[in-house]
Short mmCIF file of C-alpha atoms in Angstrom, two decimals:
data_model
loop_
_atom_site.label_atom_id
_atom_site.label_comp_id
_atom_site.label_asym_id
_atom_site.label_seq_id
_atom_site.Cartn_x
_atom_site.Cartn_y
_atom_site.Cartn_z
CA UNK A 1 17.96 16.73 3.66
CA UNK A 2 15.21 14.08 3.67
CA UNK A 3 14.20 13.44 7.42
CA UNK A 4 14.38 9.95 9.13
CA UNK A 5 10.78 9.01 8.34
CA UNK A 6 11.56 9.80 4.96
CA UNK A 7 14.89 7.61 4.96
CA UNK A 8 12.81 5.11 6.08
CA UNK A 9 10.00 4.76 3.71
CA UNK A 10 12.75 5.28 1.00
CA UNK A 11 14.16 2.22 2.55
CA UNK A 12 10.91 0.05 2.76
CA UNK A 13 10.80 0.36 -1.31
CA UNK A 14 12.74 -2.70 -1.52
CA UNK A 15 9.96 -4.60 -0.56
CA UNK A 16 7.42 -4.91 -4.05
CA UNK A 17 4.34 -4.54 -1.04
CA UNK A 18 5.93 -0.46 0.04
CA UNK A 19 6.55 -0.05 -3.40
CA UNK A 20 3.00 -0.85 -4.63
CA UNK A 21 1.36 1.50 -1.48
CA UNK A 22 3.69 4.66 -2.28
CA UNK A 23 3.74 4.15 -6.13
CA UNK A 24 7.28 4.66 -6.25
CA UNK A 25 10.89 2.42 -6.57
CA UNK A 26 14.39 2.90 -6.01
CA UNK A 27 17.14 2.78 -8.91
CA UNK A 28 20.66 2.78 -7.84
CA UNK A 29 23.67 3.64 -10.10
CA UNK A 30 25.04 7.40 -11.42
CA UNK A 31 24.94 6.15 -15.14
CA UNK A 32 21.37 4.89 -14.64
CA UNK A 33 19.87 7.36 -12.95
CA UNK A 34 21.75 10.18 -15.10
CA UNK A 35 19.67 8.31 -18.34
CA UNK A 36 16.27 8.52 -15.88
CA UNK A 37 17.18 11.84 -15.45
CA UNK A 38 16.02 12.17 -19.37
CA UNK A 39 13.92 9.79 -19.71
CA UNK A 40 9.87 10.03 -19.79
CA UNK A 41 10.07 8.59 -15.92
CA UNK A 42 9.03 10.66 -13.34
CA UNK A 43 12.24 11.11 -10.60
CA UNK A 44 10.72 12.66 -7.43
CA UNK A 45 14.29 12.55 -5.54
CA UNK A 46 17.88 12.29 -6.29
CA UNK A 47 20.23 11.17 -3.17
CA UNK A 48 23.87 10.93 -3.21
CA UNK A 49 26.57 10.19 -0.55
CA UNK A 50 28.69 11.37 -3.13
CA UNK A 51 29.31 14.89 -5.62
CA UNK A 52 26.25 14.44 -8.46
CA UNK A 53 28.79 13.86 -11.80
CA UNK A 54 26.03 15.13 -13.75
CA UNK A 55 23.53 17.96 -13.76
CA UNK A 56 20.21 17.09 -12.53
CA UNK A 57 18.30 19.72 -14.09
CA UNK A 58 15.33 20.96 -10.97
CA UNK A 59 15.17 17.32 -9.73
CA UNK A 60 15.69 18.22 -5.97
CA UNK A 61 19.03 16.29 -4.73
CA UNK A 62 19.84 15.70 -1.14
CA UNK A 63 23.38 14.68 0.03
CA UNK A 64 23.03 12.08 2.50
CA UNK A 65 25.94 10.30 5.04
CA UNK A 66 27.58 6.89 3.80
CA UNK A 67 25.86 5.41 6.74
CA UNK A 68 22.27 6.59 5.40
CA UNK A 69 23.65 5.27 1.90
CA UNK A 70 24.38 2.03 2.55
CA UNK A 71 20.90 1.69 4.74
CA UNK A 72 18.78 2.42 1.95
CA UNK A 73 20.54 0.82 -1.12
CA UNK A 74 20.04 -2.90 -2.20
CA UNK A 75 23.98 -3.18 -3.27
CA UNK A 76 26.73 -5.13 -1.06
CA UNK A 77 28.89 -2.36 -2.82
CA UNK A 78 26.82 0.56 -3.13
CA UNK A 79 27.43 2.99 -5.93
CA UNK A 80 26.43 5.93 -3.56
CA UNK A 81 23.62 7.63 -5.96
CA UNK A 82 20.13 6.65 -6.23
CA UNK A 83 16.64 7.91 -7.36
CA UNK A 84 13.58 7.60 -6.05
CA UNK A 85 10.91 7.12 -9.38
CA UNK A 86 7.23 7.32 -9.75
CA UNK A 87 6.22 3.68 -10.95
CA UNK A 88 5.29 3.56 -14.47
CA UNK A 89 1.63 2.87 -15.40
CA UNK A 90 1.13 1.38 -19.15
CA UNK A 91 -2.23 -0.07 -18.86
CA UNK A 92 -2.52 -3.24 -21.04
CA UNK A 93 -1.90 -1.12 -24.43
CA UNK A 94 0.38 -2.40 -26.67
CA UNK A 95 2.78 0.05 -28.48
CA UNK A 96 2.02 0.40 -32.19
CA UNK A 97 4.90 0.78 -34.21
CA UNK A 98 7.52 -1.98 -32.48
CA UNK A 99 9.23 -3.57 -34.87
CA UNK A 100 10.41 -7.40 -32.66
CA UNK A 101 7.70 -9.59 -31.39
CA UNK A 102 6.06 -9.06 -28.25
CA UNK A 103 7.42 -10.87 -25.38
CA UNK A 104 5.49 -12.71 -22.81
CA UNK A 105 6.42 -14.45 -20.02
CA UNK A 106 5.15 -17.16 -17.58
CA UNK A 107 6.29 -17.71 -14.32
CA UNK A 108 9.36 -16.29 -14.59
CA UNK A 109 10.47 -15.95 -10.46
CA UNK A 110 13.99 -15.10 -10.96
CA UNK A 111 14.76 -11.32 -10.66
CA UNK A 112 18.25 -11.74 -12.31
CA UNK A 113 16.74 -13.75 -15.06
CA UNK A 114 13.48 -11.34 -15.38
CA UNK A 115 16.29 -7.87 -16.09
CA UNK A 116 18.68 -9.92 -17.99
CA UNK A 117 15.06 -11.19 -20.54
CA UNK A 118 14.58 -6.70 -20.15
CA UNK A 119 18.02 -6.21 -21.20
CA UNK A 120 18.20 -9.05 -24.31
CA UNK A 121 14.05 -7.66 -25.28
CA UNK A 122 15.64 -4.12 -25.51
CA UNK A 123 18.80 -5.15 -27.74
CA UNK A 124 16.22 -6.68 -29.57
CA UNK A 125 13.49 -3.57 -30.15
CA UNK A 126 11.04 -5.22 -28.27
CA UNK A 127 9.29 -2.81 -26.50
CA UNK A 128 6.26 -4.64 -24.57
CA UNK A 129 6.52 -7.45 -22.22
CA UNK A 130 3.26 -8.91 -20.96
CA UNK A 131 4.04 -10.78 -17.44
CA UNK A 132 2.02 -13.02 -15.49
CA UNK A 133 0.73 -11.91 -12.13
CA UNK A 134 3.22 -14.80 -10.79
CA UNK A 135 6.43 -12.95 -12.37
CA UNK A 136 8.66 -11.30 -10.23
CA UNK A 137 8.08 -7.69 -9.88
CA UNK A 138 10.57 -5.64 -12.49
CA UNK A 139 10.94 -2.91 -10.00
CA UNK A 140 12.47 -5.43 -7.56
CA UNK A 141 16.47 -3.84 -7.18
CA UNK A 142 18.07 -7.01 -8.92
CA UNK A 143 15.84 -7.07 -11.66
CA UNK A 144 16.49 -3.45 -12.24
CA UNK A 145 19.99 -4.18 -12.11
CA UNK A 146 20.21 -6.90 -14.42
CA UNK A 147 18.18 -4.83 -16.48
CA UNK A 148 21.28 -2.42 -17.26
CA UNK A 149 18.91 0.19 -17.69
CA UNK A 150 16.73 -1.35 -20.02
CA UNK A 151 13.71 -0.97 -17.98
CA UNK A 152 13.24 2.80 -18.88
CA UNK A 153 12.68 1.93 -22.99
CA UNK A 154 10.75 -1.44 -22.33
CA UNK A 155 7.13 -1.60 -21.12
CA UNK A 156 5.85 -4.26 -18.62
CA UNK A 157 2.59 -5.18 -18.94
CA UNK A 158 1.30 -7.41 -15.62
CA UNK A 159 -2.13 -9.54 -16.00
CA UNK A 160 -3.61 -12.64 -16.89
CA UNK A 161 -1.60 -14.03 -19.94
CA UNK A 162 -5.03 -15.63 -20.76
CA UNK A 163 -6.30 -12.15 -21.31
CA UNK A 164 -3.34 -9.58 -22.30
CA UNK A 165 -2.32 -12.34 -25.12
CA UNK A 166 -5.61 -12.21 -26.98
CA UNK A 167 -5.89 -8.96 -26.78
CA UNK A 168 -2.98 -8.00 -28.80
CA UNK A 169 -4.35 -9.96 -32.09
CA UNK A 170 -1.60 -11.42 -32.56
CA UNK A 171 -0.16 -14.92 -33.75
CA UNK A 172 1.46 -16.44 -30.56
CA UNK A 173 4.78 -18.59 -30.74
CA UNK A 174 5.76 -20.61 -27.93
CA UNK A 175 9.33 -21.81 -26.60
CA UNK A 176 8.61 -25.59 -25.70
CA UNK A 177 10.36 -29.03 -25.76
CA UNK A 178 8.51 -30.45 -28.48
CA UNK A 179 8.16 -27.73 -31.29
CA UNK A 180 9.34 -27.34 -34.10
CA UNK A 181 13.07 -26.58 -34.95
CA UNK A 182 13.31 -23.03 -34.59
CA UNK A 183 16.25 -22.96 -37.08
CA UNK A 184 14.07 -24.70 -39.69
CA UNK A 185 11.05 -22.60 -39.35
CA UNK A 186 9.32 -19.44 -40.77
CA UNK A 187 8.91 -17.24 -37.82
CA UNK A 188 5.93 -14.18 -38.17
CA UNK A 189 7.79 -11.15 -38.19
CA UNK A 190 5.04 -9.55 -35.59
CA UNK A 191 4.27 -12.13 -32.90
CA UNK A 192 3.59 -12.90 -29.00
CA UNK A 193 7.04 -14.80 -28.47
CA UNK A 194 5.76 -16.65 -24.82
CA UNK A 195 8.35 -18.85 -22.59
CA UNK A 196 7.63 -20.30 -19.35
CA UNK A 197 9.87 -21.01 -16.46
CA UNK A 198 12.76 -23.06 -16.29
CA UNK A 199 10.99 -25.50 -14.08
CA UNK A 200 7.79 -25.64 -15.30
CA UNK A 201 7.53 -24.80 -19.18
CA UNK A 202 4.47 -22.69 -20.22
CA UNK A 203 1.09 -23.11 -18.16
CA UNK A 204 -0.80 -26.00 -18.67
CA UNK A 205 -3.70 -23.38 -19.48
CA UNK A 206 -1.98 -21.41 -22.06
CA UNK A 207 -0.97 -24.22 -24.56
CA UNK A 208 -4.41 -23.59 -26.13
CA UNK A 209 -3.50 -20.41 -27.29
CA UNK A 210 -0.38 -21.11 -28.97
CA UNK A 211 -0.61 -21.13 -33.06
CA UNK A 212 2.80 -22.47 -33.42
CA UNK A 213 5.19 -23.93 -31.06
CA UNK A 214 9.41 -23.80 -31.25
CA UNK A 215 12.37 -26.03 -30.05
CA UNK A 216 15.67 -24.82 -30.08
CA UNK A 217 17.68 -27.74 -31.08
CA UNK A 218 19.98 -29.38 -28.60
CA UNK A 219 23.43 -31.14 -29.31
CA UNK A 220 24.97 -31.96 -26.08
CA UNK A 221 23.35 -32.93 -22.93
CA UNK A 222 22.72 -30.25 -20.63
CA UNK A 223 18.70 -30.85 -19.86
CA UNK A 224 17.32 -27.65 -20.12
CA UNK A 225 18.80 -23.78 -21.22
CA UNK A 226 18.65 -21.14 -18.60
CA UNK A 227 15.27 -19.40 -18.91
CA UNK A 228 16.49 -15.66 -20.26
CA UNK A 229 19.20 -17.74 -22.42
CA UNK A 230 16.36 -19.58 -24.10
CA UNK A 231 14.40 -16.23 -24.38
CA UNK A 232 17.39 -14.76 -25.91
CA UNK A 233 17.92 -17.50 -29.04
CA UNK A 234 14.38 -17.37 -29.27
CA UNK A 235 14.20 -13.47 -29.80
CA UNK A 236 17.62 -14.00 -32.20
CA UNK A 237 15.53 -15.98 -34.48
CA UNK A 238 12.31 -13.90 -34.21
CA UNK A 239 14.04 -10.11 -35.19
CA UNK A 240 14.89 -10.05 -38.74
CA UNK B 1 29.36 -39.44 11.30
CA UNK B 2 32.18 -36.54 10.31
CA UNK B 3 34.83 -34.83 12.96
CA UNK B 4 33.71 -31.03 13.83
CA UNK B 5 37.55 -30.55 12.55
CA UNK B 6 36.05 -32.10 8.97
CA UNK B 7 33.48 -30.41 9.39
CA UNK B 8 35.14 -27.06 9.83
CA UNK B 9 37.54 -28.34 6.59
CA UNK B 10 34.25 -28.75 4.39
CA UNK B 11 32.83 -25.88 5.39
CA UNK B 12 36.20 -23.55 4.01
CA UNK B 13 35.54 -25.28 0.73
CA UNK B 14 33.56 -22.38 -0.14
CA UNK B 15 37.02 -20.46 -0.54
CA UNK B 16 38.97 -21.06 -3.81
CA UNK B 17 42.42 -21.16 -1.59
CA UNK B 18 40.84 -23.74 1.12
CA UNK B 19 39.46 -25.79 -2.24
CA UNK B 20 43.22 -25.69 -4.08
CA UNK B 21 44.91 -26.56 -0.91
CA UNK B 22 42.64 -29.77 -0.39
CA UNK B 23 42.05 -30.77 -3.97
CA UNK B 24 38.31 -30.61 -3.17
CA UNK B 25 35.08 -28.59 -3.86
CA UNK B 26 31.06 -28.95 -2.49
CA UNK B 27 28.55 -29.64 -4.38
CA UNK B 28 24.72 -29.81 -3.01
CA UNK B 29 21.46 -31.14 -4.07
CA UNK B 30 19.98 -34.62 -4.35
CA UNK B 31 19.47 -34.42 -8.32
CA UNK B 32 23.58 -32.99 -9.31
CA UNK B 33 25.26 -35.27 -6.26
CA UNK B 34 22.93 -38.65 -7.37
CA UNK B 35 24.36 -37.63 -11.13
CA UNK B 36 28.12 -37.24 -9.54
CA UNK B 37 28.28 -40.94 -7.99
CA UNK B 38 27.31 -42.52 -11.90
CA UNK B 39 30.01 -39.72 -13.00
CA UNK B 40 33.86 -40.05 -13.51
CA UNK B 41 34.00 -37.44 -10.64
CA UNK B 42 35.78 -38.70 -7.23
CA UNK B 43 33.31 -38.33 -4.87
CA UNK B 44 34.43 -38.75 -1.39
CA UNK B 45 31.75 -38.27 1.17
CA UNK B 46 28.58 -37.75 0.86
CA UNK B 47 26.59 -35.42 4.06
CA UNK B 48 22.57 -35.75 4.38
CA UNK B 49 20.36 -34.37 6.94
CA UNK B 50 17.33 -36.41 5.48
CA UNK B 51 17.42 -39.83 3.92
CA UNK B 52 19.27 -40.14 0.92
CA UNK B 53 16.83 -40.92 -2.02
CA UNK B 54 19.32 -42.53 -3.94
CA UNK B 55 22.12 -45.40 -3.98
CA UNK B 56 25.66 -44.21 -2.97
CA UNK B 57 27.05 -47.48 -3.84
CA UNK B 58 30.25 -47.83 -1.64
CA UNK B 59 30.91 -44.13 -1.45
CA UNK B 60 30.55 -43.21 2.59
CA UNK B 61 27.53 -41.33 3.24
CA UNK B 62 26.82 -39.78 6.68
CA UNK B 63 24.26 -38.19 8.64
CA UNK B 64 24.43 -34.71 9.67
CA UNK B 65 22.15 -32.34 11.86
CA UNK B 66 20.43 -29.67 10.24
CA UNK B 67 22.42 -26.89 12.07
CA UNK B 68 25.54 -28.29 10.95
CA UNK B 69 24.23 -28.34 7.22
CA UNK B 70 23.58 -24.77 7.41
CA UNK B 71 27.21 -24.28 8.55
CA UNK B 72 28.70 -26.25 5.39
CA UNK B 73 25.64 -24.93 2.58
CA UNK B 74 26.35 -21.88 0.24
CA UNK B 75 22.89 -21.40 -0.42
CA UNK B 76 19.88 -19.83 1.64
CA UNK B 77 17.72 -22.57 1.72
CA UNK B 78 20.08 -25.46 1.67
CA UNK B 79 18.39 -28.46 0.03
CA UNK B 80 20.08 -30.80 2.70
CA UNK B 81 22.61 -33.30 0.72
CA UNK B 82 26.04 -32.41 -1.04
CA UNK B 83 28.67 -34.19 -1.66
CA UNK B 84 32.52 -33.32 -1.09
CA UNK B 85 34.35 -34.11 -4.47
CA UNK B 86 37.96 -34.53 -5.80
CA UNK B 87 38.45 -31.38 -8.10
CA UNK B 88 39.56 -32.81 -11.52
CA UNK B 89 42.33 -31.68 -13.07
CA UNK B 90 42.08 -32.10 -17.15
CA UNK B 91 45.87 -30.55 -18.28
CA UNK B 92 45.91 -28.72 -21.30
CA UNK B 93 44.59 -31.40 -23.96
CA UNK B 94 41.47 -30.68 -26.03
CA UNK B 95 38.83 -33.28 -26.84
CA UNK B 96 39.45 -34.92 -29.78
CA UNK B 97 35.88 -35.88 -30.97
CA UNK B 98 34.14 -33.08 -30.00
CA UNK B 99 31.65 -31.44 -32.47
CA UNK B 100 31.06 -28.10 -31.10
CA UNK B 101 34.13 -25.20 -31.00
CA UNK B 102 36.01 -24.59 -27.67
CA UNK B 103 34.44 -21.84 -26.21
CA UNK B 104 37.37 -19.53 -24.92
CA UNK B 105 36.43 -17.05 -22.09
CA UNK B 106 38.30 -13.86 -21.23
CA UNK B 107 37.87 -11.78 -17.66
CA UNK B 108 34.25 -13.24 -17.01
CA UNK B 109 33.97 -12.81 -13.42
CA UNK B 110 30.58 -13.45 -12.37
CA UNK B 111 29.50 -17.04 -10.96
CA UNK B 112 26.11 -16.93 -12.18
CA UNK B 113 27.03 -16.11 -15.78
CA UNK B 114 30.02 -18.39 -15.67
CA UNK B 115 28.04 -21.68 -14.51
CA UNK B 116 25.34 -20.28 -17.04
CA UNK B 117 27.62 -20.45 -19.90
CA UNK B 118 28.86 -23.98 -19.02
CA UNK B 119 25.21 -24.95 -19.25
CA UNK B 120 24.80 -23.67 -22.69
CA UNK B 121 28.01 -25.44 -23.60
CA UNK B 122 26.88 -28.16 -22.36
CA UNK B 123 23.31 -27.91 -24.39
CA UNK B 124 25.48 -27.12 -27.46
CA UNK B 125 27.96 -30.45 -27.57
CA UNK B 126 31.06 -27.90 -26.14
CA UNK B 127 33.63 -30.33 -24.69
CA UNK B 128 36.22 -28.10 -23.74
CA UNK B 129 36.10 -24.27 -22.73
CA UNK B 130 39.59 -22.12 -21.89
CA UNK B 131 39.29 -19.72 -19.31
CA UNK B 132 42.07 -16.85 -18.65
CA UNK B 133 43.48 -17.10 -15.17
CA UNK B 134 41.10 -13.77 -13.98
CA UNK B 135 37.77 -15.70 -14.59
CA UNK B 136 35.69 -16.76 -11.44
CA UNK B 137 36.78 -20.32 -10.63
CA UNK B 138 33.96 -22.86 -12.04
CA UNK B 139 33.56 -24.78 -8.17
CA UNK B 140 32.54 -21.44 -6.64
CA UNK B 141 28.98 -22.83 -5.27
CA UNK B 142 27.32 -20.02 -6.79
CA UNK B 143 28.99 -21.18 -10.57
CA UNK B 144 27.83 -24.74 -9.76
CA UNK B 145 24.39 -23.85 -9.30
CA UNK B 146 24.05 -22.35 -11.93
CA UNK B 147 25.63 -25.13 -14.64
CA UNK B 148 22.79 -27.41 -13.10
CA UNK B 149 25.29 -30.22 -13.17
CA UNK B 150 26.79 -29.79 -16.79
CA UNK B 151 30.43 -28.80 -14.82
CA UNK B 152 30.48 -32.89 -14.70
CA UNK B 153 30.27 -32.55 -18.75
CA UNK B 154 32.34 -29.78 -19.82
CA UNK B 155 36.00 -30.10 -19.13
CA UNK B 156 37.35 -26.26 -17.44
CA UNK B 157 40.83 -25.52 -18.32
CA UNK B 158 42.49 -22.55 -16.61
CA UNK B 159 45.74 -20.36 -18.31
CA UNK B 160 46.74 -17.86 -20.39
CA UNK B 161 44.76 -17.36 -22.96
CA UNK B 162 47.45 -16.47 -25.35
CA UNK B 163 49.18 -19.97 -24.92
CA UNK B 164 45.61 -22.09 -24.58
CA UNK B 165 44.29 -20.90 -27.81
CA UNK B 166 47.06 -21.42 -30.43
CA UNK B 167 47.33 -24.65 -28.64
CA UNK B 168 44.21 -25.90 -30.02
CA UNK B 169 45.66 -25.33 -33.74
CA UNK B 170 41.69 -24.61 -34.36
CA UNK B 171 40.81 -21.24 -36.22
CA UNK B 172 39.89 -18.10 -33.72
CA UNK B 173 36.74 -16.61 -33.75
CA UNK B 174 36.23 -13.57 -31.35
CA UNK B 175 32.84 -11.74 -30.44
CA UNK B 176 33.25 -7.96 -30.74
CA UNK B 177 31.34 -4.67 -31.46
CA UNK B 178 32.76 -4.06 -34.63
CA UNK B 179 32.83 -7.63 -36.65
CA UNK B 180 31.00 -9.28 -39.86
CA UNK B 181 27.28 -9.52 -39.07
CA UNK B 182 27.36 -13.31 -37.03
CA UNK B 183 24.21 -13.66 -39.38
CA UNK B 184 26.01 -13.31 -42.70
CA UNK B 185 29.14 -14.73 -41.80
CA UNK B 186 30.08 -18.26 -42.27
CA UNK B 187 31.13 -20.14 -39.40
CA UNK B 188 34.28 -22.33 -39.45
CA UNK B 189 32.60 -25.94 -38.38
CA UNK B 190 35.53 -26.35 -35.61
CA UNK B 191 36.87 -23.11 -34.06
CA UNK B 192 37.62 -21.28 -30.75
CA UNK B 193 34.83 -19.20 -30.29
CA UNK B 194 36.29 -16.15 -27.99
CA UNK B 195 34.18 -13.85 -25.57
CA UNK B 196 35.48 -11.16 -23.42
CA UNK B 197 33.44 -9.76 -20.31
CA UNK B 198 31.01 -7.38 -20.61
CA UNK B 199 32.95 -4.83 -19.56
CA UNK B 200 36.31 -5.14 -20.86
CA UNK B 201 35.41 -7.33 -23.81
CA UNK B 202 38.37 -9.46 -25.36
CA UNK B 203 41.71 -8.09 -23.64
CA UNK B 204 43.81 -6.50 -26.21
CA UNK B 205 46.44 -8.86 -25.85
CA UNK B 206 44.21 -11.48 -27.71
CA UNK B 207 42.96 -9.29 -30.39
CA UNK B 208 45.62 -10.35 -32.88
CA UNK B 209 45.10 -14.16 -32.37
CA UNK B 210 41.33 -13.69 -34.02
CA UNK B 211 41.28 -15.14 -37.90
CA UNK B 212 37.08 -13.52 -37.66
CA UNK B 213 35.32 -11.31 -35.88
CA UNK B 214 31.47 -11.36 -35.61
CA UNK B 215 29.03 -9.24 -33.83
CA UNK B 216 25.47 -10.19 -32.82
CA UNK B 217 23.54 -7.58 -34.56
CA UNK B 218 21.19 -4.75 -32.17
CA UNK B 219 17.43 -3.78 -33.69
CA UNK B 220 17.07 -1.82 -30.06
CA UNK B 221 18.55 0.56 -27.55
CA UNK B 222 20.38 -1.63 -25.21
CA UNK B 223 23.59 -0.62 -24.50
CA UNK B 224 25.20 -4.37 -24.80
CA UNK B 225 24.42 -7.75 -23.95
CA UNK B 226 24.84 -10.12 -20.85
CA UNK B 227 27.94 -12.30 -21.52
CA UNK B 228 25.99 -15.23 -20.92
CA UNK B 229 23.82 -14.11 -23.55
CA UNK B 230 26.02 -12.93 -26.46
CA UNK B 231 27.88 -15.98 -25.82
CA UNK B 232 24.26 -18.40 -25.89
CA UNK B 233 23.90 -16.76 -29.23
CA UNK B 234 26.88 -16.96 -30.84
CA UNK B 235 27.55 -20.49 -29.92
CA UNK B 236 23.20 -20.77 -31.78
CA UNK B 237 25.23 -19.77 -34.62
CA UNK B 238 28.09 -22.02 -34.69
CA UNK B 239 26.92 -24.95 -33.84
CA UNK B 240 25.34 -26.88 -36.86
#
C-alpha cells in the first residue's frame, strides 16, 4: 500500500513542475498501461482500485480505495488503473532508420491537439518530434490521452527549433498559407515537416530555415484547419 | 438589461433538452457572434459585459455584469459576448450546387471532434453533412468552439442514417479497415463520404449501403486514427 505522502506526490504529477522535480508521470488506462508494461519505459508503480486484467510481471502493484482512485487520476470517469513511469530522456538524437519525415512543431499549446499530432505521427512511422520549449508538455494527462498510447513508440525531442532543426541535416518543409500546393508538389521523402500554431503560423524566426514551404489547398471557407488536422494532411502527403 | 428568469433560461441552453424546448442555442465570442449578425442565422439577443466592438444593427444588445456572464458561459475563461440564436432547422434537402460530397457521420460522440470535422467541411466546400441520431448535437458549446464559426456554413441534418443516405441518390463511400487503398482508388466526384466513430466504426446496419470502401493506409504502429483525422484525410482525397 503506498502511504499518504506517497498518494500525494503521485497526485502532484499532474502538474508538468512535480513531474519535472520527481522525473516521473502518471498514465491512466488498463490497455495503456498493460502495453507500458512491455514497452522500453521504465514503470516504477502499478495502482489499481480494481483486479489487474493482466499480469504485471515484478512491477510492484498496490490496490488502492475508489476514493484514493479518483484523487489521483486526471479522468472525470476514471478507468481505475494507472502507472506511475520514469520520464523518458532522448537527448536531441534523432533515430536513424525512420522511414516518415521528422515532425516539428511550434507553439503548439493545446494538449488534445499535441496527443492527437502523437497519435497521427505514429500511424504515420514518424518516430521523432522536435517541440519548442513553448509546446505543451506531452506528459501532461490529456495529451497522453489523446495520444492513445502513441507516446511509448514516438520520441519528443524539447529545445530550440532554431537549434534541434539544423542539427538533423535535413531539408525542412513548412505548413504555411502561402506555399505551394501540397497536392502539386514533390515532397523529400526524408524531411523536417514543421507547423506552427493555429493562431500564430510558424515563428517569425524560423521562416529562414525553411527550404520549401506547403499550402494545403482550400475550397470552402472555413479560415484556417485545426492545427493536428493540418499536421495530419500534411504527414498524408509526406509518407509514401 | 435581461430578467434573472432570462437569465436563468439562457443559462439552461447549455442542455440539448432546454435548447430543443426553446428553439435556441449560445454562442460566445466577439469574432463568431459579429459573423452571426451578417449571417442568415436569427440572432435574438446579444449579452456583453464590455463594449461591443462591432455593429449589432437592430438586433437588441444588452449589458450584463461579469458575474452573471460567468453564470451563462460554457467556457473557463469566458471571452465576455455571446449571442442567443434561433437554432435552424434545414429538413432533409441536400444542397444542390455543392461541390464537395456530403460527409455522413455515424456514432461520433465527442464535441471537440464533431465541431472539428464541421471545420474541415467547411475548409473543403462540404455543404451538407448527415449525422445518425446518437452523434453529439452540433450547438453543444464545446462543438461550437471548436467549428470556429463554420456551423453558420455547413448545414447539420439529424436522422437515420439508413433513410438520409439513399436520400441523397449520390454514390456511398464508407471509411473502413479493410477497403481499396484511398490512395489508389478513384474517387466518385459527388458522393457520401461515410465515417463511423472510432470505436464502433460504421454500424453494421449501414455496411450494405457502401458502393466503395477505402482505408487510409498505416506506415506506423498506431492502433487507429482520431475520427476527426481519418475523416480530414479522406475528405484531402475526395475533394478535387
Amino acid at each position: 500500500m503506498p502511504s499518504q505522502s506517497e498518494i500525494k506526490l503521485f497526485s502532484s504529477l499532474k502538474l508538468k513542475k512535480f513531474r519535472q522535480k520527481y522525473g516521473l508521470f502518471v498514465v491512466e488506462g488498463a490497455k495503456t498501461v498493460a502495453e507500458l508494461v512491455h514497452s522500453s519505459m521504465k514503470v516504477r508503480h502499478i495502482l489499481t482500485s480494481h483486479e489487474l486484467p493482466f499480469d504485471a510481471g515484478d512491477i510492484s502493484v498496490a490496490h488502492i480505495s475508489v476514493k484514493e482512485m479518483e484523487r489521483l487520476s486526471s479522468m472525470d470517469n476514471p478507468p481505475g488503473i494507472l502507472a506511475v513511469v520514469e520520464l523518458p530522456s532522448y537527448g536531441a538524437e534523432i533515430s536513424e532508420n525512420s522511414r516518415g519525415p521528422v515532425l516539428a512543431l511550434d507553439g503548439i499549446r493545446d494538449p488534445g491537439n499535441l496527443g492527437t499530432m502523437i497519435r497521427t505521427a505514429d500511424w504515420y512511422g514518424v518516430r521523432d518530434i522536435l517541440l519548442s520549449e513553448d509546446c505543451t508538455d506531452v506528459f501532461n494527462p490529456k495529451c497522453l490521452h489523446a495520444s492513445m498510447g502513441s507516446f511509448q513508440r514516438v520520441r519528443c525531442h524539447y529545445g530550440t527549433l532554431k537549434n534541434l532543426i539544423p542539427g538533423t541535416g535535413l531539408p525542412v518543409v513548412g505548413c504555411t498559407l502561402h506555399g505551394s500546393n501540397i497536392r502539386e508538389t514533390n515532397l523529400p521523402e526524408r524531411c523536417v515537416l514543421l507547423i506552427g500554431s493555429e493562431s500564430h503560423g510558424i515563428s517569425a524566426g524560423l521562416l529562414p530555415l525553411l527550404d520549401l514551404q506547403i499550402t494545403i489547398p482550400r475550397f470552402g471557407q472555413a479560415e484556417s484547419l485545426n492545427a493536428a488536422v493540418a499536421a495530419a494532411i500534411a504527414l498524408d502527403h509526406c509518407v509514401h
